[in-house]
GROMACS .gro file of C-alpha atoms in nm:
model
  143
    1UNK     CA    1   8.424  11.594   9.517
    2UNK     CA    2   8.568  11.487   9.852
    3UNK     CA    3   8.866  11.338   9.979
    4UNK     CA    4   8.802  11.019  10.183
    5UNK     CA    5   9.079  11.110  10.486
    6UNK     CA    6   9.056  10.789  10.631
    7UNK     CA    7   9.199  10.641  10.321
    8UNK     CA    8   9.417  10.897  10.199
    9UNK     CA    9   9.761  10.760  10.150
   10UNK     CA   10   9.990  11.024   9.984
   11UNK     CA   11  10.313  10.890  10.127
   12UNK     CA   12  10.259  10.554  10.028
   13UNK     CA   13  10.130  10.627   9.683
   14UNK     CA   14  10.448  10.871   9.622
   15UNK     CA   15  10.643  10.552   9.743
   16UNK     CA   16  10.463  10.294   9.536
   17UNK     CA   17  10.488  10.537   9.236
   18UNK     CA   18  10.867  10.533   9.281
   19UNK     CA   19  10.936  10.199   9.292
   20UNK     CA   20  10.729  10.164   8.962
   21UNK     CA   21  10.963  10.397   8.824
   22UNK     CA   22  11.267  10.243   8.951
   23UNK     CA   23  11.147   9.917   8.843
   24UNK     CA   24  11.085  10.036   8.516
   25UNK     CA   25  11.434  10.208   8.462
   26UNK     CA   26  11.615   9.927   8.612
   27UNK     CA   27  11.417   9.681   8.374
   28UNK     CA   28  11.554   9.863   8.057
   29UNK     CA   29  11.896   9.932   8.199
   30UNK     CA   30  11.950   9.541   8.292
   31UNK     CA   31  11.747   9.385   8.030
   32UNK     CA   32  11.723   9.648   7.744
   33UNK     CA   33  11.354   9.583   7.737
   34UNK     CA   34  11.014   9.804   7.801
   35UNK     CA   35  10.809   9.705   8.117
   36UNK     CA   36  10.477   9.712   7.921
   37UNK     CA   37  10.275   9.451   8.038
   38UNK     CA   38  10.088   9.381   7.713
   39UNK     CA   39  10.410   9.349   7.547
   40UNK     CA   40  10.564   9.099   7.799
   41UNK     CA   41  10.207   8.889   7.800
   42UNK     CA   42  10.175   8.944   7.427
   43UNK     CA   43  10.529   8.801   7.358
   44UNK     CA   44  10.431   8.468   7.530
   45UNK     CA   45  10.168   8.427   7.252
   46UNK     CA   46  10.453   8.372   7.020
   47UNK     CA   47  10.680   8.164   7.229
   48UNK     CA   48  11.010   8.284   7.079
   49UNK     CA   49  11.316   8.070   7.169
   50UNK     CA   50  11.481   8.197   7.501
   51UNK     CA   51  11.269   8.476   7.538
   52UNK     CA   52  11.004   8.288   7.772
   53UNK     CA   53  11.138   8.217   8.110
   54UNK     CA   54  11.193   8.593   8.185
   55UNK     CA   55  10.841   8.670   8.081
   56UNK     CA   56  10.687   8.404   8.279
   57UNK     CA   57  10.909   8.503   8.595
   58UNK     CA   58  10.795   8.893   8.532
   59UNK     CA   59  10.434   8.788   8.510
   60UNK     CA   60  10.465   8.541   8.816
   61UNK     CA   61  10.615   8.816   9.021
   62UNK     CA   62  10.329   9.065   8.892
   63UNK     CA   63  10.048   8.801   9.028
   64UNK     CA   64  10.283   8.664   9.308
   65UNK     CA   65  10.358   8.999   9.511
   66UNK     CA   66  10.016   9.109   9.603
   67UNK     CA   67   9.954   8.716   9.721
   68UNK     CA   68  10.264   8.756   9.928
   69UNK     CA   69  10.162   9.102  10.047
   70UNK     CA   70   9.822   9.006  10.120
   71UNK     CA   71   9.946   8.715  10.351
   72UNK     CA   72  10.153   8.948  10.564
   73UNK     CA   73   9.915   9.273  10.591
   74UNK     CA   74   9.508   9.281  10.608
   75UNK     CA   75   9.401   9.403  10.263
   76UNK     CA   76   9.085   9.637  10.245
   77UNK     CA   77   8.753   9.467  10.100
   78UNK     CA   78   8.725   9.473   9.748
   79UNK     CA   79   8.405   9.614   9.572
   80UNK     CA   80   8.341   9.571   9.227
   81UNK     CA   81   8.021   9.794   9.112
   82UNK     CA   82   8.000   9.602   8.802
   83UNK     CA   83   7.830   9.278   8.674
   84UNK     CA   84   8.034   8.983   8.488
   85UNK     CA   85   7.922   9.069   8.147
   86UNK     CA   86   8.022   9.410   8.189
   87UNK     CA   87   8.350   9.321   8.322
   88UNK     CA   88   8.454   9.064   8.037
   89UNK     CA   89   8.322   9.347   7.791
   90UNK     CA   90   8.567   9.608   7.952
   91UNK     CA   91   8.848   9.357   7.939
   92UNK     CA   92   8.807   9.286   7.580
   93UNK     CA   93   8.794   9.645   7.483
   94UNK     CA   94   9.102   9.692   7.719
   95UNK     CA   95   9.255   9.413   7.510
   96UNK     CA   96   9.177   9.535   7.193
   97UNK     CA   97   9.277   9.908   7.294
   98UNK     CA   98   9.634   9.794   7.378
   99UNK     CA   99   9.676   9.592   7.065
  100UNK     CA  100   9.547   9.884   6.854
  101UNK     CA  101   9.749  10.134   7.047
  102UNK     CA  102  10.074   9.938   7.021
  103UNK     CA  103  10.085   9.906   7.399
  104UNK     CA  104   9.931   9.975   7.749
  105UNK     CA  105   9.938  10.237   8.003
  106UNK     CA  106  10.261  10.089   8.157
  107UNK     CA  107  10.467  10.044   7.878
  108UNK     CA  108  10.313  10.400   7.713
  109UNK     CA  109  10.262  10.594   8.029
  110UNK     CA  110  10.530  10.503   8.237
  111UNK     CA  111  10.807  10.393   8.009
  112UNK     CA  112  10.741  10.577   7.693
  113UNK     CA  113  10.702  10.907   7.866
  114UNK     CA  114  11.023  10.877   8.066
  115UNK     CA  115  11.183  10.836   7.753
  116UNK     CA  116  11.004  11.110   7.592
  117UNK     CA  117  10.864  10.921   7.332
  118UNK     CA  118  10.593  11.126   7.115
  119UNK     CA  119  10.402  10.815   7.006
  120UNK     CA  120  10.375  10.732   7.375
  121UNK     CA  121  10.285  11.086   7.493
  122UNK     CA  122   9.979  11.063   7.239
  123UNK     CA  123   9.876  10.719   7.335
  124UNK     CA  124   9.861  10.851   7.705
  125UNK     CA  125   9.686  11.158   7.636
  126UNK     CA  126   9.419  10.912   7.461
  127UNK     CA  127   9.412  10.653   7.730
  128UNK     CA  128   9.329  10.960   7.966
  129UNK     CA  129   9.067  11.132   7.779
  130UNK     CA  130   8.917  10.805   7.698
  131UNK     CA  131   8.890  10.738   8.071
  132UNK     CA  132   8.778  11.064   8.175
  133UNK     CA  133   8.485  11.037   7.913
  134UNK     CA  134   8.389  10.684   7.997
  135UNK     CA  135   8.380  10.826   8.393
  136UNK     CA  136   8.172  11.134   8.271
  137UNK     CA  137   7.943  10.953   8.060
  138UNK     CA  138   7.895  10.662   8.326
  139UNK     CA  139   7.847  10.887   8.619
  140UNK     CA  140   7.670  11.189   8.478
  141UNK     CA  141   7.480  11.066   8.163
  142UNK     CA  142   7.389  10.712   8.181
  143UNK     CA  143   7.310  10.746   8.604
   0.00000   0.00000   0.00000
């Protein structure tokens, strides 16, 4: 393995991680809710009264912020090394996994671990192990 020094951004990555942590902490302190994307999106499927506006605003910010950033800064080219059917199957598997695991990486990995939740620790270890195993199989067994 080798580091791509031209695209190595430790300070920007650290700042981004700190902003994610600060945002998640502010969200739970100000709203009493966990900033787990699958829970926020899944809550829209139920359309609970008085609980829709903040969910839509959160998701609009999630989609809109990169668009605004892209209007100001030149973004690197996007390269996806998979075909459309593979991406669809992967998306469905991730969706099923977040439903089965009662949350996603943002809910368990960021918010749950910071609250010292044992369930989130197990879920995050499972997410990471599955990711490691998938990369190993795809890159070293199948390829």
